[in-house]
Amino acid sequence: MKRLSSDLGGAWHPGQGQAAVLVNPATQAPLCEVAAASGLGEALHWARTTGGPNVRGLTWRRRGEILGTLAKLLHSAREELITIAVANGGNTRGDAKFDIDGAIGVLAGYASVGATLPDAAGHLVDGESVPLHKGSKLRAQHVLTPRHGAAIHINAFNFPAWGMVGKFAVAFCAGVPVLSKPATSTAMLAARIAEIMLASGVLPEGAFSLLLGPAGDLLEHVGRQDVVAFTGSADTGARIRGHQRVVATNARVNIEADSLNAVVIGPDVQPGSELFDLVIRDCAVELTQKAGQKCTATRRIVVPSAVLDDLRDALLDRLQSIAAKTGDPADENNRMGPLSSEAQQRDARSGIAMLASRTRRVFGDPDRKAFAGVDDGVGYFIEPILLEATLEAALEATAPFHQHEVFGPVATLLPYDGSVEAAAAIVSAGQGSLVGTVYADDRDFTTRATLALAPSLGRLVLASEKIAAASMAPGCVFPVANHGGPGRAGDGSELGGKTGLGLYLQRTTLQGGAAELARLLGAE
Ligand code: NAP
């Protein structure tokens, strides 16, 4: 069986010991294997000492140009990459494009950021210099410089392309070399993208290293100038943040964890309106795209009791047609594929059972065995599941739908009385989310809801009848927009255009005479 290799210290490593077998989650056919790599301390040292100077030595603008070249390269390999994502990720073609085009989009986005930066290596000036106090000849000027460590990227299984490439684009643009560890179960796509990037010849030596298989003792080698950027479950995130070496070094840590994203339907949204149709379309997309394995997927649908029946009926229509076309994603007629592994299927089923204590199931059978294009019982499928709570249960902060993310095609209808206060109480019961959405035309409701919800959210989508035709489902993340949410979502912050570079840069105050500062910073 083909073995995928890590690329560490400038050489390919097939790994050693017991190998993990990567499978097609629709057919359970084995595809390739991955084994643990060793020498991770040396690999990080090499990235810092060889990659660091090489990447920092490029001008800011040149780094952007390289990202643009990589975007084109991945685009030209798009069909091959989609085929891999369908096979190893259980992705439909649409799901695969979401991940791969997302990756290409972040490369292109940060190529554009790079184009706005100086055509010189070194620092970025941050804001204007200010006198230290009134009448002082001394001034303070903030500057940003690339940290002299490595960016250690640990990614989740659900976006093997976007997760790895997106983090890389930002770190590289900021002038920091990357060691990337994709999740094991879907590593085939990440490994192929890494091969393409490394074979391209456009990256300076040491700019990008790939660690496949388990993280092993990677975190034991974290250094004080390193940045650890993690995406995955809250449990693993907490373990990484609390790792004794990470704590001892004060290495910078960014956590993107799980999230109970909610949409709030305003009391003015009426069945039959374009906005109501948008709600239905968005909820169906968010429930079923990538079989619900998206950190930004809508888990809680907060709906006025007055339109609950209409909304449920309209959503059930959509879900029925998707459930009938859930099956092997290699058949393009199928609209939803399997979960990505047996463990994910098991976790999703146990999560649905957990939510059952405070909900009733209005659509879907978590134990359904027959799916399109595969033998009964084969593949890690779960059909779309819609749950519903009562008005009273929806407000219980400790209810399981506010506490537990089921990482699959599962959402819960939560009726409310149409007040901003109740909507805010429900949204904030999720303890911090990546994204929330308000669907409303009532400006007063939107204004008050924005202020009430924003502290619980990393991103708030405002959808109204006026922009319904142009609206994108809330789970789409764009490189110009901040990604990350407070509280249980990890309190991380990634992307967001130029702001996103800050994760990898040291902000230093230069304090001195005006002339000295001007000379240092290259001004007249
Ligand atoms: P996970 O089990 O936490 O794994 C995430 C990554 O951490 C994998 O690469 C995993 O490696 C690695 N890992 C596991 N234990 C580790 C340890 N002790 N030290 C260092 N690395 C370790 O999460 P997952 O199941 O892949 O992803 C699903 C979760 O990610 C969901 O909860 C989802 O909400 C969240 N997610 C969040 C975002 C976001 O942006 N906020 C985006 C996507 C997903 P192995 O695969 O080799 O075990």
PDB file of C-alpha atoms in Angstrom, residues 312-460:
ATOM      1  CA  ARG A 312     -40.120  23.158   9.980  1.00  0.00           C
ATOM      2  CA  ASP A 313     -42.274  22.099   7.013  1.00  0.00           C
ATOM      3  CA  ALA A 314     -40.185  23.998   4.488  1.00  0.00           C
ATOM      4  CA  LEU A 315     -36.920  22.673   5.923  1.00  0.00           C
ATOM      5  CA  LEU A 316     -38.219  19.100   6.003  1.00  0.00           C
ATOM      6  CA  ASP A 317     -38.959  19.305   2.275  1.00  0.00           C
ATOM      7  CA  ARG A 318     -35.330  20.206   1.589  1.00  0.00           C
ATOM      8  CA  LEU A 319     -33.914  17.621   3.959  1.00  0.00           C
ATOM      9  CA  GLN A 320     -36.085  14.855   2.502  1.00  0.00           C
ATOM     10  CA  SER A 321     -34.653  15.400  -0.963  1.00  0.00           C
ATOM     11  CA  ILE A 322     -31.066  15.499   0.371  1.00  0.00           C
ATOM     12  CA  ALA A 323     -31.621  12.383   2.516  1.00  0.00           C
ATOM     13  CA  ALA A 324     -32.798  10.541  -0.621  1.00  0.00           C
ATOM     14  CA  LYS A 325     -29.517  11.480  -2.292  1.00  0.00           C
ATOM     15  CA  THR A 326     -27.131  10.707   0.530  1.00  0.00           C
ATOM     16  CA  GLY A 327     -24.583   8.161  -0.589  1.00  0.00           C
ATOM     17  CA  ASP A 328     -21.252   7.540  -2.275  1.00  0.00           C
ATOM     18  CA  PRO A 329     -20.013  11.005  -3.277  1.00  0.00           C
ATOM     19  CA  ALA A 330     -18.158   9.485  -6.248  1.00  0.00           C
ATOM     20  CA  ASP A 331     -21.606   9.469  -7.885  1.00  0.00           C
ATOM     21  CA  GLU A 332     -22.265  13.111  -8.719  1.00  0.00           C
ATOM     22  CA  ASN A 333     -26.016  12.602  -8.324  1.00  0.00           C
ATOM     23  CA  ASN A 334     -25.536  12.239  -4.593  1.00  0.00           C
ATOM     24  CA  ARG A 335     -25.853  15.447  -2.611  1.00  0.00           C
ATOM     25  CA  MET A 336     -24.395  14.405   0.725  1.00  0.00           C
ATOM     26  CA  GLY A 337     -21.549  12.023   1.524  1.00  0.00           C
ATOM     27  CA  PRO A 338     -20.516  10.142   4.669  1.00  0.00           C
ATOM     28  CA  LEU A 339     -18.797  11.412   7.781  1.00  0.00           C
ATOM     29  CA  SER A 340     -15.062  11.177   7.425  1.00  0.00           C
ATOM     30  CA  SER A 341     -14.364   8.226   9.731  1.00  0.00           C
ATOM     31  CA  GLU A 342     -15.935   5.526  11.860  1.00  0.00           C
ATOM     32  CA  ALA A 343     -14.969   7.513  14.976  1.00  0.00           C
ATOM     33  CA  GLN A 344     -16.835  10.577  13.659  1.00  0.00           C
ATOM     34  CA  GLN A 345     -19.926   8.476  12.933  1.00  0.00           C
ATOM     35  CA  ARG A 346     -19.790   7.002  16.431  1.00  0.00           C
ATOM     36  CA  ASP A 347     -19.318  10.441  18.036  1.00  0.00           C
ATOM     37  CA  ALA A 348     -22.165  11.944  16.010  1.00  0.00           C
ATOM     38  CA  ARG A 349     -24.547   9.138  17.000  1.00  0.00           C
ATOM     39  CA  SER A 350     -23.678   9.494  20.668  1.00  0.00           C
ATOM     40  CA  GLY A 351     -24.064  13.282  20.401  1.00  0.00           C
ATOM     41  CA  ILE A 352     -27.534  12.899  18.876  1.00  0.00           C
ATOM     42  CA  ALA A 353     -28.449  10.574  21.761  1.00  0.00           C
ATOM     43  CA  MET A 354     -27.206  13.212  24.203  1.00  0.00           C
ATOM     44  CA  LEU A 355     -29.351  15.927  22.599  1.00  0.00           C
ATOM     45  CA  ALA A 356     -32.389  13.593  22.706  1.00  0.00           C
ATOM     46  CA  SER A 357     -32.900  14.285  26.421  1.00  0.00           C
ATOM     47  CA  ARG A 358     -34.198  17.813  25.699  1.00  0.00           C
ATOM     48  CA  THR A 359     -35.404  17.543  22.081  1.00  0.00           C
ATOM     49  CA  ARG A 360     -37.693  15.543  19.842  1.00  0.00           C
ATOM     50  CA  ARG A 361     -36.449  14.261  16.498  1.00  0.00           C
ATOM     51  CA  VAL A 362     -38.477  15.758  13.654  1.00  0.00           C
ATOM     52  CA  PHE A 363     -36.413  14.367  10.795  1.00  0.00           C
ATOM     53  CA  GLY A 364     -33.887  11.600  10.183  1.00  0.00           C
ATOM     54  CA  ASP A 365     -32.833   8.262  11.575  1.00  0.00           C
ATOM     55  CA  PRO A 366     -29.292   8.229  12.985  1.00  0.00           C
ATOM     56  CA  ASP A 367     -29.152   4.445  12.530  1.00  0.00           C
ATOM     57  CA  ARG A 368     -30.229   4.315   8.896  1.00  0.00           C
ATOM     58  CA  LYS A 369     -28.173   1.645   7.104  1.00  0.00           C
ATOM     59  CA  ALA A 370     -29.038   1.932   3.396  1.00  0.00           C
ATOM     60  CA  PHE A 371     -27.402   4.677   1.342  1.00  0.00           C
ATOM     61  CA  ALA A 372     -27.095   5.281  -2.378  1.00  0.00           C
ATOM     62  CA  GLY A 373     -24.323   3.488  -4.239  1.00  0.00           C
ATOM     63  CA  VAL A 374     -22.965   1.363  -1.366  1.00  0.00           C
ATOM     64  CA  ASP A 375     -23.966  -1.940   0.234  1.00  0.00           C
ATOM     65  CA  ASP A 376     -26.191  -1.674   3.306  1.00  0.00           C
ATOM     66  CA  GLY A 377     -24.154  -0.967   6.420  1.00  0.00           C
ATOM     67  CA  VAL A 378     -21.038   0.060   4.470  1.00  0.00           C
ATOM     68  CA  GLY A 379     -19.626   3.577   4.907  1.00  0.00           C
ATOM     69  CA  TYR A 380     -19.783   6.081   7.748  1.00  0.00           C
ATOM     70  CA  PHE A 381     -23.045   7.734   6.735  1.00  0.00           C
ATOM     71  CA  ILE A 382     -25.585   9.597   8.827  1.00  0.00           C
ATOM     72  CA  GLU A 383     -28.594  11.136   7.137  1.00  0.00           C
ATOM     73  CA  PRO A 384     -29.599  14.745   7.951  1.00  0.00           C
ATOM     74  CA  ILE A 385     -31.105  14.973  11.417  1.00  0.00           C
ATOM     75  CA  LEU A 386     -33.379  17.799  12.571  1.00  0.00           C
ATOM     76  CA  LEU A 387     -34.236  18.086  16.256  1.00  0.00           C
ATOM     77  CA  GLU A 388     -36.641  20.440  17.996  1.00  0.00           C
ATOM     78  CA  ALA A 389     -36.824  21.785  21.543  1.00  0.00           C
ATOM     79  CA  THR A 390     -39.721  23.436  23.348  1.00  0.00           C
ATOM     80  CA  LEU A 391     -39.899  27.170  24.029  1.00  0.00           C
ATOM     81  CA  GLU A 392     -39.023  26.539  27.693  1.00  0.00           C
ATOM     82  CA  ALA A 393     -36.152  24.117  27.001  1.00  0.00           C
ATOM     83  CA  ALA A 394     -34.625  26.504  24.445  1.00  0.00           C
ATOM     84  CA  LEU A 395     -33.918  28.973  27.258  1.00  0.00           C
ATOM     85  CA  GLU A 396     -32.202  26.426  29.543  1.00  0.00           C
ATOM     86  CA  ALA A 397     -28.536  27.399  29.451  1.00  0.00           C
ATOM     87  CA  THR A 398     -27.484  23.891  30.492  1.00  0.00           C
ATOM     88  CA  ALA A 399     -29.521  22.079  27.817  1.00  0.00           C
ATOM     89  CA  PRO A 400     -27.277  19.758  25.750  1.00  0.00           C
ATOM     90  CA  PHE A 401     -27.880  21.620  22.460  1.00  0.00           C
ATOM     91  CA  HIS A 402     -26.178  24.650  24.084  1.00  0.00           C
ATOM     92  CA  GLN A 403     -23.343  22.531  25.451  1.00  0.00           C
ATOM     93  CA  HIS A 404     -22.450  19.836  22.966  1.00  0.00           C
ATOM     94  CA  GLU A 405     -21.395  20.193  19.339  1.00  0.00           C
ATOM     95  CA  VAL A 406     -22.543  17.215  17.256  1.00  0.00           C
ATOM     96  CA  PHE A 407     -20.048  17.305  14.400  1.00  0.00           C
ATOM     97  CA  GLY A 408     -22.331  15.984  11.664  1.00  0.00           C
ATOM     98  CA  PRO A 409     -25.515  16.843   9.717  1.00  0.00           C
ATOM     99  CA  VAL A 410     -27.486  17.781  12.810  1.00  0.00           C
ATOM    100  CA  ALA A 411     -29.273  20.973  13.891  1.00  0.00           C
ATOM    101  CA  THR A 412     -31.891  21.875  16.491  1.00  0.00           C
ATOM    102  CA  LEU A 413     -34.908  24.151  16.079  1.00  0.00           C
ATOM    103  CA  LEU A 414     -35.174  26.426  19.106  1.00  0.00           C
ATOM    104  CA  PRO A 415     -38.447  28.394  19.299  1.00  0.00           C
ATOM    105  CA  TYR A 416     -38.422  31.801  20.978  1.00  0.00           C
ATOM    106  CA  ASP A 417     -40.871  34.607  21.669  1.00  0.00           C
ATOM    107  CA  GLY A 418     -39.391  36.979  19.067  1.00  0.00           C
ATOM    108  CA  SER A 419     -37.673  39.282  21.591  1.00  0.00           C
ATOM    109  CA  VAL A 420     -34.036  40.345  21.295  1.00  0.00           C
ATOM    110  CA  GLU A 421     -33.556  39.415  24.961  1.00  0.00           C
ATOM    111  CA  ALA A 422     -34.619  35.781  24.443  1.00  0.00           C
ATOM    112  CA  ALA A 423     -32.599  35.483  21.213  1.00  0.00           C
ATOM    113  CA  ALA A 424     -29.502  36.852  22.967  1.00  0.00           C
ATOM    114  CA  ALA A 425     -29.963  34.508  25.934  1.00  0.00           C
ATOM    115  CA  ILE A 426     -30.137  31.522  23.567  1.00  0.00           C
ATOM    116  CA  VAL A 427     -27.164  32.581  21.435  1.00  0.00           C
ATOM    117  CA  SER A 428     -24.957  33.343  24.441  1.00  0.00           C
ATOM    118  CA  ALA A 429     -25.858  29.990  26.046  1.00  0.00           C
ATOM    119  CA  GLY A 430     -23.533  28.526  23.371  1.00  0.00           C
ATOM    120  CA  GLN A 431     -20.692  30.179  25.336  1.00  0.00           C
ATOM    121  CA  GLY A 432     -19.004  31.841  22.376  1.00  0.00           C
ATOM    122  CA  SER A 433     -19.343  30.971  18.686  1.00  0.00           C
ATOM    123  CA  LEU A 434     -17.492  31.453  15.422  1.00  0.00           C
ATOM    124  CA  VAL A 435     -20.475  32.882  13.603  1.00  0.00           C
ATOM    125  CA  GLY A 436     -24.063  33.947  14.147  1.00  0.00           C
ATOM    126  CA  THR A 437     -26.686  35.255  11.759  1.00  0.00           C
ATOM    127  CA  VAL A 438     -29.646  37.590  12.090  1.00  0.00           C
ATOM    128  CA  TYR A 439     -32.304  37.381   9.375  1.00  0.00           C
ATOM    129  CA  ALA A 440     -34.538  40.444   9.654  1.00  0.00           C
ATOM    130  CA  ASP A 441     -35.768  43.543   7.856  1.00  0.00           C
ATOM    131  CA  ASP A 442     -36.816  45.308  11.050  1.00  0.00           C
ATOM    132  CA  ARG A 443     -33.929  47.740  11.549  1.00  0.00           C
ATOM    133  CA  ASP A 444     -34.623  48.265  15.220  1.00  0.00           C
ATOM    134  CA  PHE A 445     -34.514  44.495  15.851  1.00  0.00           C
ATOM    135  CA  THR A 446     -31.275  44.150  13.853  1.00  0.00           C
ATOM    136  CA  THR A 447     -29.607  47.057  15.650  1.00  0.00           C
ATOM    137  CA  ARG A 448     -30.484  45.795  19.116  1.00  0.00           C
ATOM    138  CA  ALA A 449     -29.682  42.177  18.223  1.00  0.00           C
ATOM    139  CA  THR A 450     -26.278  43.207  16.841  1.00  0.00           C
ATOM    140  CA  LEU A 451     -25.252  44.863  20.099  1.00  0.00           C
ATOM    141  CA  ALA A 452     -26.622  42.004  22.186  1.00  0.00           C
ATOM    142  CA  LEU A 453     -25.090  39.166  20.144  1.00  0.00           C
ATOM    143  CA  ALA A 454     -21.731  40.570  18.998  1.00  0.00           C
ATOM    144  CA  PRO A 455     -19.809  39.899  22.257  1.00  0.00           C
ATOM    145  CA  SER A 456     -20.584  36.170  21.874  1.00  0.00           C
ATOM    146  CA  LEU A 457     -19.483  35.969  18.242  1.00  0.00           C
ATOM    147  CA  GLY A 458     -16.424  36.165  16.003  1.00  0.00           C
ATOM    148  CA  ARG A 459     -18.559  37.057  12.991  1.00  0.00           C
ATOM    149  CA  LEU A 460     -22.144  38.235  12.665  1.00  0.00           C
TER     150      LEU A 460
END
